[in-house]
PDB file of C-alpha atoms in Angstrom:
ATOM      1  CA  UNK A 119     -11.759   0.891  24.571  1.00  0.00           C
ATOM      2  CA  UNK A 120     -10.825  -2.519  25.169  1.00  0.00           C
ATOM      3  CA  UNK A 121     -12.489  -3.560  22.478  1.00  0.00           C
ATOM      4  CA  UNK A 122     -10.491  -2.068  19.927  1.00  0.00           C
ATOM      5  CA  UNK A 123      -7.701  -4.180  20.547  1.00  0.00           C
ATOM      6  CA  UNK A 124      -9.644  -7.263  19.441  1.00  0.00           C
ATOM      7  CA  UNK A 125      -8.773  -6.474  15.542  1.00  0.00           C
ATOM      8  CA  UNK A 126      -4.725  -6.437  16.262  1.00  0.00           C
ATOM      9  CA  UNK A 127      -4.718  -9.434  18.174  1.00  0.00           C
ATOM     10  CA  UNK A 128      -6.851 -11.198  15.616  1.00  0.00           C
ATOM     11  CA  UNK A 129      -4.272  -9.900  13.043  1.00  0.00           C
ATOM     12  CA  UNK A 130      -1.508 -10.876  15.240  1.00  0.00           C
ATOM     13  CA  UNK A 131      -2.381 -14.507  15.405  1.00  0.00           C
ATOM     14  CA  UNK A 132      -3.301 -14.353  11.591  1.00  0.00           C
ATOM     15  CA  UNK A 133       0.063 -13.416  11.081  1.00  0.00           C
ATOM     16  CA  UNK A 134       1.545 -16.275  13.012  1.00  0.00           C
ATOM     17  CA  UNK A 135      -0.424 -18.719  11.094  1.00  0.00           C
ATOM     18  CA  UNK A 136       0.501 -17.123   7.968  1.00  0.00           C
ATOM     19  CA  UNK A 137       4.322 -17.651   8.402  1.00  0.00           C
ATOM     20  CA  UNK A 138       3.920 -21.058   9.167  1.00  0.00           C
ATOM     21  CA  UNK A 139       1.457 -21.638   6.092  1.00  0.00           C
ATOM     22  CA  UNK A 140       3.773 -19.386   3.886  1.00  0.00           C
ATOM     23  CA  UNK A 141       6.495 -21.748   4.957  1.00  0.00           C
ATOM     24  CA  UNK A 142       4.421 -24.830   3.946  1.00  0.00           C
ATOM     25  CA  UNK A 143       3.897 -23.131   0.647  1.00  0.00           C
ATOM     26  CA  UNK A 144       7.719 -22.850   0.064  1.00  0.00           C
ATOM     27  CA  UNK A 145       8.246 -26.208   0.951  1.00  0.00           C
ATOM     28  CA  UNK A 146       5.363 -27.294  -2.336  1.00  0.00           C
ATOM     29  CA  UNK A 147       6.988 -24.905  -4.378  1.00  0.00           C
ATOM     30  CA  UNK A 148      10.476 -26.357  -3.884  1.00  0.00           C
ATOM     31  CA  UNK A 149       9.342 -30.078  -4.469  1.00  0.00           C
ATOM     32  CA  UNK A 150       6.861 -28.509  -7.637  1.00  0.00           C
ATOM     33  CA  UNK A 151       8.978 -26.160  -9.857  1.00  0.00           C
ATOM     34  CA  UNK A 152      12.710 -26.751  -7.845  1.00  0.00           C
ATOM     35  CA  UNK A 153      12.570 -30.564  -8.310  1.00  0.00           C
ATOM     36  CA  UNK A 154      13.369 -30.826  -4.532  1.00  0.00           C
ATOM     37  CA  UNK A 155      12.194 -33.502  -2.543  1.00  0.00           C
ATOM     38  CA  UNK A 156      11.013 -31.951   0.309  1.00  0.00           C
ATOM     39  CA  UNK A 157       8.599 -32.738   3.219  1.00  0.00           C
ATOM     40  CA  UNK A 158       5.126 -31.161   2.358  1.00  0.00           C
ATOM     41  CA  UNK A 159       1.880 -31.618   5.285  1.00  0.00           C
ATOM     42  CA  UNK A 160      -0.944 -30.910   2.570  1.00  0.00           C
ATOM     43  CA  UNK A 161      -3.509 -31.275   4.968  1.00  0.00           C
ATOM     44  CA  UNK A 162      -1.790 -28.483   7.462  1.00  0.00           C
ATOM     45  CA  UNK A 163      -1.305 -25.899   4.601  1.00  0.00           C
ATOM     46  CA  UNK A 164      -4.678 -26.306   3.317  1.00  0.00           C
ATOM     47  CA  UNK A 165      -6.695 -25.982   6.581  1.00  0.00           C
ATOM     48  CA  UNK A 166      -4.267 -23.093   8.157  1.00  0.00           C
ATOM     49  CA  UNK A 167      -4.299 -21.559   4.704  1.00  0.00           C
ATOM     50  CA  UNK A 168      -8.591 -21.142   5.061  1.00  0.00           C
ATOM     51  CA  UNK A 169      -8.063 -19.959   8.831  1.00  0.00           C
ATOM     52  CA  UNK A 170      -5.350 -17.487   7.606  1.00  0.00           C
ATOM     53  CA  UNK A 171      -7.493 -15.679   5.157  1.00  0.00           C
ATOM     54  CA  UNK A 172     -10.455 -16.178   7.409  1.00  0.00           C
ATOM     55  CA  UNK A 173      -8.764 -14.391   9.836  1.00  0.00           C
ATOM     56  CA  UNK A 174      -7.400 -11.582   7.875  1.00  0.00           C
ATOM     57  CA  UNK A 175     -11.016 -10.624   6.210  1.00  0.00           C
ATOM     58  CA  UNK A 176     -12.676 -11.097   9.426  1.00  0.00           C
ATOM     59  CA  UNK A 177      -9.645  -8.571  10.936  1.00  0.00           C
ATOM     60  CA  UNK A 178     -10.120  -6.298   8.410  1.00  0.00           C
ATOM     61  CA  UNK A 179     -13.745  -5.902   8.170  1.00  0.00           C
ATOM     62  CA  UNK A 180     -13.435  -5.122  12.470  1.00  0.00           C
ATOM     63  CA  UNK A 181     -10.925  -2.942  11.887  1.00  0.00           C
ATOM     64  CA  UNK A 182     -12.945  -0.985   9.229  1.00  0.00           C
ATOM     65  CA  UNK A 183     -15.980  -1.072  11.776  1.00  0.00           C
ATOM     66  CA  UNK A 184     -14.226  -0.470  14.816  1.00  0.00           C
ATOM     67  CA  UNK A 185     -12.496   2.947  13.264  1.00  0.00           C
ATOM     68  CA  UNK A 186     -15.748   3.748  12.351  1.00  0.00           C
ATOM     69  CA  UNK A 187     -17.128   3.037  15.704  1.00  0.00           C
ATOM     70  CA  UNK A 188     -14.570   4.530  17.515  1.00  0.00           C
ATOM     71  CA  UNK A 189     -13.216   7.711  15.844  1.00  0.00           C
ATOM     72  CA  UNK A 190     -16.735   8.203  13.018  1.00  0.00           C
ATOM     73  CA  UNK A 191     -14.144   7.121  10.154  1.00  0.00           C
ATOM     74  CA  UNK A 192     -12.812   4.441   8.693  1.00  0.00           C
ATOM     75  CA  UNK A 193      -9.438   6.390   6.911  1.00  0.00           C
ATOM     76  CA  UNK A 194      -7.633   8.044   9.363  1.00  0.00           C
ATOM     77  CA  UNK A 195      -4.918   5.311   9.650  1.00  0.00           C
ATOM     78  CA  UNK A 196      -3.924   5.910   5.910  1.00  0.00           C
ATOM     79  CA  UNK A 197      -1.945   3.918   4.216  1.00  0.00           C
ATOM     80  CA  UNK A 198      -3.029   0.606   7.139  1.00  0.00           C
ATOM     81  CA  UNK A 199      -6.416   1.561   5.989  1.00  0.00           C
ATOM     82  CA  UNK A 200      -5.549   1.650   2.139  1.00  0.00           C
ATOM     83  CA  UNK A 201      -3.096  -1.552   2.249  1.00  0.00           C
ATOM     84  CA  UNK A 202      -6.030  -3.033   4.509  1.00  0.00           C
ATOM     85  CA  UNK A 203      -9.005  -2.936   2.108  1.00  0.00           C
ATOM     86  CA  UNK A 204      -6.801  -3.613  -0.933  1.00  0.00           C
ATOM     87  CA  UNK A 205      -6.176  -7.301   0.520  1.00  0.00           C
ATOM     88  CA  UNK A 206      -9.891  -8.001   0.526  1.00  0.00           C
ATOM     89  CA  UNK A 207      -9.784  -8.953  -2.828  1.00  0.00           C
ATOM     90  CA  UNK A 208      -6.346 -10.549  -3.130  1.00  0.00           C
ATOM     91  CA  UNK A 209      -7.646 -12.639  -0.100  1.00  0.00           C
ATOM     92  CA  UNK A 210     -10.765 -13.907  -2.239  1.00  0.00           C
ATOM     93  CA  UNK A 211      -8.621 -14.468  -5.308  1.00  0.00           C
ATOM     94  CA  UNK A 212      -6.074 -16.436  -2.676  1.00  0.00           C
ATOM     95  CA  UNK A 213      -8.528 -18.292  -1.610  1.00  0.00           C
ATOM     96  CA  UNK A 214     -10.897 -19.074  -4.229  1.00  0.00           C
ATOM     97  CA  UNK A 215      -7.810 -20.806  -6.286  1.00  0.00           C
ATOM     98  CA  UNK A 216      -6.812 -22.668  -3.215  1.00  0.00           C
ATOM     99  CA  UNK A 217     -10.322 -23.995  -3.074  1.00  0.00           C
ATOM    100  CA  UNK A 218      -9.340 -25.048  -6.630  1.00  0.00           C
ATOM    101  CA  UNK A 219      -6.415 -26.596  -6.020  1.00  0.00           C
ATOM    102  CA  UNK A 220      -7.814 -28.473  -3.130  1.00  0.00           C
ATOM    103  CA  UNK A 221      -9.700 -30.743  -5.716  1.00  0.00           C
ATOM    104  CA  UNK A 222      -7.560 -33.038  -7.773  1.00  0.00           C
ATOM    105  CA  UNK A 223      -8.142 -32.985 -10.982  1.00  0.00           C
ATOM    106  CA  UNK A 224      -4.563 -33.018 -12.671  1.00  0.00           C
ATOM    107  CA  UNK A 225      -1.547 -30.941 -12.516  1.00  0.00           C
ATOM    108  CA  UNK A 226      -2.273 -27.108 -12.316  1.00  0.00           C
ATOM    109  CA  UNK A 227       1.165 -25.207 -12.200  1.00  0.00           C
ATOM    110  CA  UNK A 228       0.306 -21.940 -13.872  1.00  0.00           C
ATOM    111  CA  UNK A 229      -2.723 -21.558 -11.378  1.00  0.00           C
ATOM    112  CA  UNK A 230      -0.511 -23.426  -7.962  1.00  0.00           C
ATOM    113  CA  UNK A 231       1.989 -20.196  -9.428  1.00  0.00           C
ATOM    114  CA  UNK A 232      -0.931 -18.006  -9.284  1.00  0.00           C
ATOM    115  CA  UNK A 233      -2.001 -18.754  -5.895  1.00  0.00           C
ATOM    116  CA  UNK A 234       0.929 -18.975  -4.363  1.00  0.00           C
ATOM    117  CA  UNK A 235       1.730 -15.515  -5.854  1.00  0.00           C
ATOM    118  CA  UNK A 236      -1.643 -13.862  -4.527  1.00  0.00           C
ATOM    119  CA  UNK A 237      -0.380 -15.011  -1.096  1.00  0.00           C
ATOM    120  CA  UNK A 238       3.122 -14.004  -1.312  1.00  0.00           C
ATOM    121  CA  UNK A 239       2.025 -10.748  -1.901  1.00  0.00           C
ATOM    122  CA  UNK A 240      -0.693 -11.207   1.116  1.00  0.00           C
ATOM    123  CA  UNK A 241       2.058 -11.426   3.382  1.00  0.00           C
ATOM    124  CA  UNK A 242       3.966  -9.104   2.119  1.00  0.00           C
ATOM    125  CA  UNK A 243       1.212  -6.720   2.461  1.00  0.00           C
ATOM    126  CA  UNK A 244       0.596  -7.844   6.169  1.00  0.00           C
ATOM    127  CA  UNK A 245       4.208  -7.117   6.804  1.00  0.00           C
ATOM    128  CA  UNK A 246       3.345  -3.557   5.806  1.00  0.00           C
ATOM    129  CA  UNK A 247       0.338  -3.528   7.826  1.00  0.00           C
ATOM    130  CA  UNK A 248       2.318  -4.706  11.264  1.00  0.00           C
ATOM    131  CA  UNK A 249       4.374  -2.227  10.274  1.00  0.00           C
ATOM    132  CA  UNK A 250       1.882   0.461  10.575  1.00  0.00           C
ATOM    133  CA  UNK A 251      -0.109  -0.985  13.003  1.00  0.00           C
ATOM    134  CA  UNK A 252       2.705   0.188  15.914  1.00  0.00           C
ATOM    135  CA  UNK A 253       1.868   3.676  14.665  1.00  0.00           C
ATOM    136  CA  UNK A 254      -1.826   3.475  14.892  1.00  0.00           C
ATOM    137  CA  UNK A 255      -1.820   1.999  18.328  1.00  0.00           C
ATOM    138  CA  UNK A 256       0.720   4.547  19.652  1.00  0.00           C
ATOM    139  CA  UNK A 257      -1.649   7.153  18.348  1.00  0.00           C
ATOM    140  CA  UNK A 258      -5.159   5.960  18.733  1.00  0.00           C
ATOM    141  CA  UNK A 259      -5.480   3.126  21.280  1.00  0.00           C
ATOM    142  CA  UNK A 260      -2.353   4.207  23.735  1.00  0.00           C
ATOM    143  CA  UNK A 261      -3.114   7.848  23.916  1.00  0.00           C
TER     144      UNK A 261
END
């Protein structure tokens, strides 16, 4: 049993990273599209940006197994396990156009927009799922 807590502590410390990167983000889109000069660490965003969608895959693909390991199937959290596999493929689209943007090759707004959209709405959606999380764990992993 102690094993299912691995998946909400990996999405804990996903989360973490993810309001720090999120904040980095706001920071490029302020000196981008706002015209304000702002500090921006590049470097930071990009490589906490790859662990924070790392992170949430990984998270969600235990989570998927370890309902199906523990409890024989993988939907009986509802909408944490509907919010939870619709990420997968916002997190690829997230990530494939920050792999993009990671090479220069000129200026890119409409697809910078794009992926900074994608993971606006990752968060958002991980808001939701810490949300329900306190309900799972009060009824599967505390009882």
């Amino acid at each position: 049993m102690l094993l299912m807590w691995v998946h909400p502590l990996i999405q804990s410390v996903a989360m973490i990273l993810a309001v720090y990167v999120l904040y980095l983000g706001i920071q490029r889109f302020r000196f981008q599209h706002l015209k304000v000069r702002c500090p921006f660490n590049w470097k930071r965003h990009v490589l906490l940006g790859k662990i924070v969608h790392g992170l949430w895959a990984f998270g969600a693909c235990l989570g998927l197994y370890m309902a199906y390991y523990a409890w024989g199937s993988i939907d009986l959290t509802g909408g944490h396990f509907t919010v939870g596999v619709l990420m997968l493929p916002v997190i690829v689209a997230a990530l494939i156009s920050g792999l993009i943007l990671e090479k220069p090759k000129g200026k890119r707004a409409n697809l910078a927009l794009f992926h900074g959209s994608c993971n606006v709405l990752l968060f958002l959606m991980a808001c939701y799922q810490s949300y329900t999380a306190i309900e799972v764990i009060n009824l599967f992993l505390l009882h």
